[in-house]
Coordinates of C-alpha atoms and ligand atoms in Angstrom, one line a residue:
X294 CA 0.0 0.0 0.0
X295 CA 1.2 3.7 -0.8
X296 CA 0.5 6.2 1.2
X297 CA 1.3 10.2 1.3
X298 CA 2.5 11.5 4.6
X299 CA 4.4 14.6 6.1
X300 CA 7.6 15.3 8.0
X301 CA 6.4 15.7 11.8
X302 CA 9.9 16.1 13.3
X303 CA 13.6 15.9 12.9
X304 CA 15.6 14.3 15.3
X305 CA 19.5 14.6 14.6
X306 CA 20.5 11.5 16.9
X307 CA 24.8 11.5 16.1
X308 CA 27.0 13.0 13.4
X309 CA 26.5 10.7 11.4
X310 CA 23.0 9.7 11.5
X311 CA 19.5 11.4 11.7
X312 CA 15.6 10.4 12.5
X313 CA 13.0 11.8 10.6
X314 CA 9.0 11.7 12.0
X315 CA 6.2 11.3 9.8
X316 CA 3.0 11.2 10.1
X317 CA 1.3 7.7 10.5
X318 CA -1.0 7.5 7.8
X319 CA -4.7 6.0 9.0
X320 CA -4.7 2.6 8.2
X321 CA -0.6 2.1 8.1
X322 CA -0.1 -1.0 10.3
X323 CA 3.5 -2.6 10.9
X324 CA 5.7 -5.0 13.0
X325 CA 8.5 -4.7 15.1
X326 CA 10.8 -4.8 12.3
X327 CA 10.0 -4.1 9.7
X328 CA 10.6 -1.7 6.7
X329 CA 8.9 0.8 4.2
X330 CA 10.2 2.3 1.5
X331 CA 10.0 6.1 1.3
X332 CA 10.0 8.4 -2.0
X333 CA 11.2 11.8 -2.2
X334 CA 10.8 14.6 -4.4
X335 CA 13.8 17.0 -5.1
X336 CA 12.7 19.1 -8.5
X337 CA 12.8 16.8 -11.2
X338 CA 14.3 13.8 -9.5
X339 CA 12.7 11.4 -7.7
X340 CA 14.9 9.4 -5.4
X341 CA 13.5 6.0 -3.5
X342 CA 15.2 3.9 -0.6
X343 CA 14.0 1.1 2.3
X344 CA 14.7 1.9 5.8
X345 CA 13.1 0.2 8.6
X346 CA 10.9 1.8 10.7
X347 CA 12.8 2.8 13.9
X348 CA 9.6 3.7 15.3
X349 CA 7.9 0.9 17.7
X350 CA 3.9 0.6 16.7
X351 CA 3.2 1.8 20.5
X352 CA 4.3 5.2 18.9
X353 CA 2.1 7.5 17.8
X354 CA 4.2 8.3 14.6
X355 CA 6.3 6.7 11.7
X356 CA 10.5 7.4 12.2
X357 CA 12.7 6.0 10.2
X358 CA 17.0 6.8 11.1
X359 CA 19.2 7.1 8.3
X360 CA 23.1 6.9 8.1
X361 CA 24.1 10.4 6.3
X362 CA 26.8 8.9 3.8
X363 CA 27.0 12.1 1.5
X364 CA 24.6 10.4 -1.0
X365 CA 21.9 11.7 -3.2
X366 CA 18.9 10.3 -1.0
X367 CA 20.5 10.4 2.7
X368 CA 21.4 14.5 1.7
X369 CA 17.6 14.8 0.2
X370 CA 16.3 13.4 3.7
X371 CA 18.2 14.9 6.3
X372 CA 16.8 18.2 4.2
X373 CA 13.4 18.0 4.8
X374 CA 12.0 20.1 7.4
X375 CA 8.3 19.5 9.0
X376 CA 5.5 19.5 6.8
X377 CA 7.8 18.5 4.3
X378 CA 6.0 15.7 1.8
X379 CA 7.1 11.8 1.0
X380 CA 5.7 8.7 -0.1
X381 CA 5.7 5.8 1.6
X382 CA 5.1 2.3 1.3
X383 CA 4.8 -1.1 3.4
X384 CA 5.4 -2.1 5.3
X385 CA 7.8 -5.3 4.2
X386 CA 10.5 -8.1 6.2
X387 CA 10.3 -11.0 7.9
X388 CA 13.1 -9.8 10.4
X389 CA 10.0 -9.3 13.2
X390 CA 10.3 -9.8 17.2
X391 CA 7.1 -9.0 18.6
X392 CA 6.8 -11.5 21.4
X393 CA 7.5 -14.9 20.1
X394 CA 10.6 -16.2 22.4
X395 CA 10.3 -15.6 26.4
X396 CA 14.7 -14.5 26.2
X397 CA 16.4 -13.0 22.9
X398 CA 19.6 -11.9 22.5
X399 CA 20.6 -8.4 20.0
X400 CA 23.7 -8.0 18.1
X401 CA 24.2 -5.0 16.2
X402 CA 26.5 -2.1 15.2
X403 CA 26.3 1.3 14.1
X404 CA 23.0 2.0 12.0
X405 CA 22.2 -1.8 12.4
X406 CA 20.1 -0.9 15.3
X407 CA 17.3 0.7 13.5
X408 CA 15.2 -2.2 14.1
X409 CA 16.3 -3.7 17.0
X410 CA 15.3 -0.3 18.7
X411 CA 11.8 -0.8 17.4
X412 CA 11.4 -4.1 19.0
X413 CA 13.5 -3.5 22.5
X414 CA 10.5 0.1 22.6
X415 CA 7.8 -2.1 21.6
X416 CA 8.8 -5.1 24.2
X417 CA 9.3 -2.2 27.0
X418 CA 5.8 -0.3 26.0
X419 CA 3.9 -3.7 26.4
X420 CA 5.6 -4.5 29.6
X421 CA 6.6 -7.8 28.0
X422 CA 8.1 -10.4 30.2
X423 CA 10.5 -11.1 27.7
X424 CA 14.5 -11.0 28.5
X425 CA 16.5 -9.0 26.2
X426 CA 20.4 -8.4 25.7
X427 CA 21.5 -6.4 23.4
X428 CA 25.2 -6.0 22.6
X429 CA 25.8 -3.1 20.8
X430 CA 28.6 -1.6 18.9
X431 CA 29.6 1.8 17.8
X432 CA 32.8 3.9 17.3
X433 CA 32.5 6.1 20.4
X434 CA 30.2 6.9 22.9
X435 CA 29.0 10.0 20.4
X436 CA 27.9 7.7 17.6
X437 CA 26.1 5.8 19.8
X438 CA 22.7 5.9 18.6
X439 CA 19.1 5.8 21.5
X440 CA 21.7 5.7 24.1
X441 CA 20.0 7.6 26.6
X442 CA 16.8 6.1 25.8
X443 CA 18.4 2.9 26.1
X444 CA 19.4 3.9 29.9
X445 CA 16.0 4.7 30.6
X446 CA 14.2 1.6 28.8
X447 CA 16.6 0.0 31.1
X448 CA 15.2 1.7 34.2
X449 CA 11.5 0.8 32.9
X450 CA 12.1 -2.6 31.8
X451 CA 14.0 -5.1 34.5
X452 CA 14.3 -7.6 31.4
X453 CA 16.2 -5.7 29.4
X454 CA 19.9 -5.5 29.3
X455 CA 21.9 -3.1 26.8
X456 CA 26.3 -3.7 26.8
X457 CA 28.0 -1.1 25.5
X458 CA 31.4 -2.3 23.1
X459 CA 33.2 1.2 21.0
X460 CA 36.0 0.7 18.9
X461 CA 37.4 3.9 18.7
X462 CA 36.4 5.2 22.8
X463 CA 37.5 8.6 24.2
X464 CA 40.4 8.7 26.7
X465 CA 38.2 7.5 29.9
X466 CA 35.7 4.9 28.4
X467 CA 34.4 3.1 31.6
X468 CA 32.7 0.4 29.3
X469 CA 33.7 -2.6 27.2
X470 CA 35.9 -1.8 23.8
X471 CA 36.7 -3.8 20.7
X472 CA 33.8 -5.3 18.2
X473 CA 31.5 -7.6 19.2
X474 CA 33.3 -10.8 18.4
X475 CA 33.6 -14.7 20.0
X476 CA 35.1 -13.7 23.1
X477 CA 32.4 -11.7 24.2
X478 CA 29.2 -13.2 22.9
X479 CA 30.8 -16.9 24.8
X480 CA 31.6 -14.1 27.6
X481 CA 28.1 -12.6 27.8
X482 CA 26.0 -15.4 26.4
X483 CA 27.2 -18.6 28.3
X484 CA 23.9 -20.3 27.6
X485 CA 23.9 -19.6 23.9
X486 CA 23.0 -22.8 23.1
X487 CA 19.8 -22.0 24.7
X488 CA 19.3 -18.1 22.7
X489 CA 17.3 -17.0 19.8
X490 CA 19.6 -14.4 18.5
X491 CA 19.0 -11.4 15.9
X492 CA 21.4 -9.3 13.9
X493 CA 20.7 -6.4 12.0
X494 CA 23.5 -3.8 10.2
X495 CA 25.9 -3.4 7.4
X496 CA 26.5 -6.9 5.8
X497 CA 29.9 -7.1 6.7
X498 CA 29.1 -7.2 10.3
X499 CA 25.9 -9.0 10.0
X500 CA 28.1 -11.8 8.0
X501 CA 30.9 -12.1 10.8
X502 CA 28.8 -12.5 13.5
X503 CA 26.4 -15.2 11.9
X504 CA 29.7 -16.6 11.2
X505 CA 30.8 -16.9 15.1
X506 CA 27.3 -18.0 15.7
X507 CA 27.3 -20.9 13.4
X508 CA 31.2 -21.6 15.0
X509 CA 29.6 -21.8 18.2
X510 CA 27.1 -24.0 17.4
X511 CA 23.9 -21.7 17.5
X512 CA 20.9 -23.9 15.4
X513 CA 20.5 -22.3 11.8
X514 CA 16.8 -21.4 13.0
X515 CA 17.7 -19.8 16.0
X516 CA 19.1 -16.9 13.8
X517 CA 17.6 -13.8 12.2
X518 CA 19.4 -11.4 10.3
X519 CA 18.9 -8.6 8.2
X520 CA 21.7 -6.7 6.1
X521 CA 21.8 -3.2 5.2
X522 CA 23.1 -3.2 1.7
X523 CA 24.9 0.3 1.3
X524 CA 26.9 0.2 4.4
Ligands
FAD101 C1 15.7 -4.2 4.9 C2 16.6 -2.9 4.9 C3 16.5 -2.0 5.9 C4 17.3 -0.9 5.9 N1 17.2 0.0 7.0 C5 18.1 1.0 7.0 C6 18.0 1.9 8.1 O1 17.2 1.8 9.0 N2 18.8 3.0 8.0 C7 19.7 3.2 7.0 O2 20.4 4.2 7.1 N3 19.8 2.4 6.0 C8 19.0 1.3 5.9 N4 19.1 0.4 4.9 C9 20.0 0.7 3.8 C10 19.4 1.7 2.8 O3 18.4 1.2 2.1 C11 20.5 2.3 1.9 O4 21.0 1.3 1.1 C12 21.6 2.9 2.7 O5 21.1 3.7 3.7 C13 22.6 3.7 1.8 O6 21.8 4.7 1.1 P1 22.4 6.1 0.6 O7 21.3 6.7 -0.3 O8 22.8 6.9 1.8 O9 23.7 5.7 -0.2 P2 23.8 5.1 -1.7 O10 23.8 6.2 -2.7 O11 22.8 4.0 -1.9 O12 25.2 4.5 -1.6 C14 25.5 3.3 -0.9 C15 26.7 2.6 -1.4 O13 26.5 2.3 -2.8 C16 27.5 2.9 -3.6 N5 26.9 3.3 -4.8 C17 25.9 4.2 -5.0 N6 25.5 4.3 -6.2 C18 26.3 3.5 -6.9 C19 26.4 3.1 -8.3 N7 25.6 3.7 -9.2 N8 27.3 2.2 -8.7 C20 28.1 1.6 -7.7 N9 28.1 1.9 -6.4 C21 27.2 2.8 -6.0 C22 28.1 4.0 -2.8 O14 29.4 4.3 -3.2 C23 28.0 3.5 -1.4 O15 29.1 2.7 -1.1 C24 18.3 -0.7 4.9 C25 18.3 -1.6 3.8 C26 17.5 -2.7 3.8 C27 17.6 -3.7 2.7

């Protein structure tokens, strides 16, 4: 289904990335998860990406967060101002969590969290009794993206745990550092024998940690992924 919409807000969340608000259309339904594809206008040109829809469907609105490589469509988004016009459509994927495994565990880096956000705000909006980690990379503690929001989903939902990894950390970096890689999924996941796991980002990452999953042992069905083509 198509649908017309407007910009609501603009939500720069890093340097490097942004979230932009729409409206939610009447009728526009989605998962956890899932994606849409939007269409913009600039003059003559009409320029068309998916992104997921970083939004939970407790929220009263429709955000999607783009990476801002320099490119025709991320400059064309990060542009539009409220009341702006686009075109969506969806929503599409399979990559869904809405409440179908009682513990979960999220591995993503970078922009990869676009949906893993919408299912961790969904999970903590419905009180779900669900456990979630969710191991997260990012260069430094400035491109980490919902990191104060994770901190208070964190105070709101006892299930939910978020681990902090940066590969490039400030001088000072309490936390964890390095990618997520085997050490610290066997290190953080001792039962992951046991785990449903889901992995969202640029494929490169998404590729090498299916690849320590499958190492490890983790049944082929007991992993979700979705890749980012682009990244
Ligand atoms: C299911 C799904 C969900 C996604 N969710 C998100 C999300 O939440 N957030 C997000 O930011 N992205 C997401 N993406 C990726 C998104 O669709 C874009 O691919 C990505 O954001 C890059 O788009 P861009 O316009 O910024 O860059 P692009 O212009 O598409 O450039 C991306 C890469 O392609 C290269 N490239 C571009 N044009 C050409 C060409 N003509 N020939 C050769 N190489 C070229 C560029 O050099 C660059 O390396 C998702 C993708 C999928 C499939």
């Amino acid at each position: 289904m198509e649908y017309s919409t407007r910009v609501i807000e603009v939500l720069p969340r890093s340097k490097t990335a942004v979230s932009i608000r729409f409206a939610k259309p009447a009728g526009f339904t989605y998962l956890p998860g899932q994606y849409m594809f939007i269409t913009l206008r600039k003059g003559e040109e009409t320029l068309v990406k998916h992104l997921t829809i970083s939004s939970s469907p407790t929220e009263p609105f429709l955000e999607v967060t783009k990476g801002l490589t320099g490119h025709p469509f991320a400059n064309a988004l990060s542009a539009l101002v409220p009341g702006d016009e686009a075109v969506i459509s969806g929503p599409f994927g399979e990559f869904i969590f809405e409440r179908e495994y009682e513990r979960v565990v999220f591995l993503s880096g970078g922009i990869g969290i676009t949906p893993l956000r919408s299912m961790i705000r969904n999970a903590t909006d419905r009180g779900l009794s669900t456990r979630i980690l969710l191991l997260y990379s990012a260069r430094s503690e400035a491109d980490v993206l919902f990191g104060i929001e994770m901190d208070q989903m964190m105070e709101k939902n006892r299930n939910l745990k978020v681990i902090i990894t940066l590969t490039a950390p400030d001088p000072g970096w309490p936390g964890r550092t390095g990618r997520i890689d085997r050490t610290l999924i066997e290190r953080e996941v001792p039962d992951w024998k046991q785990q449903v796991f889901f992995t969202s980002g640029p494929p490169v990452m998404v590729d090498a940690i299916v690849a320590i999953l499958e190492e490890l042992g983790v049944q082929h069905d007991h992993i979700h992924q979705e890749q980012f083509p682009g990244y």
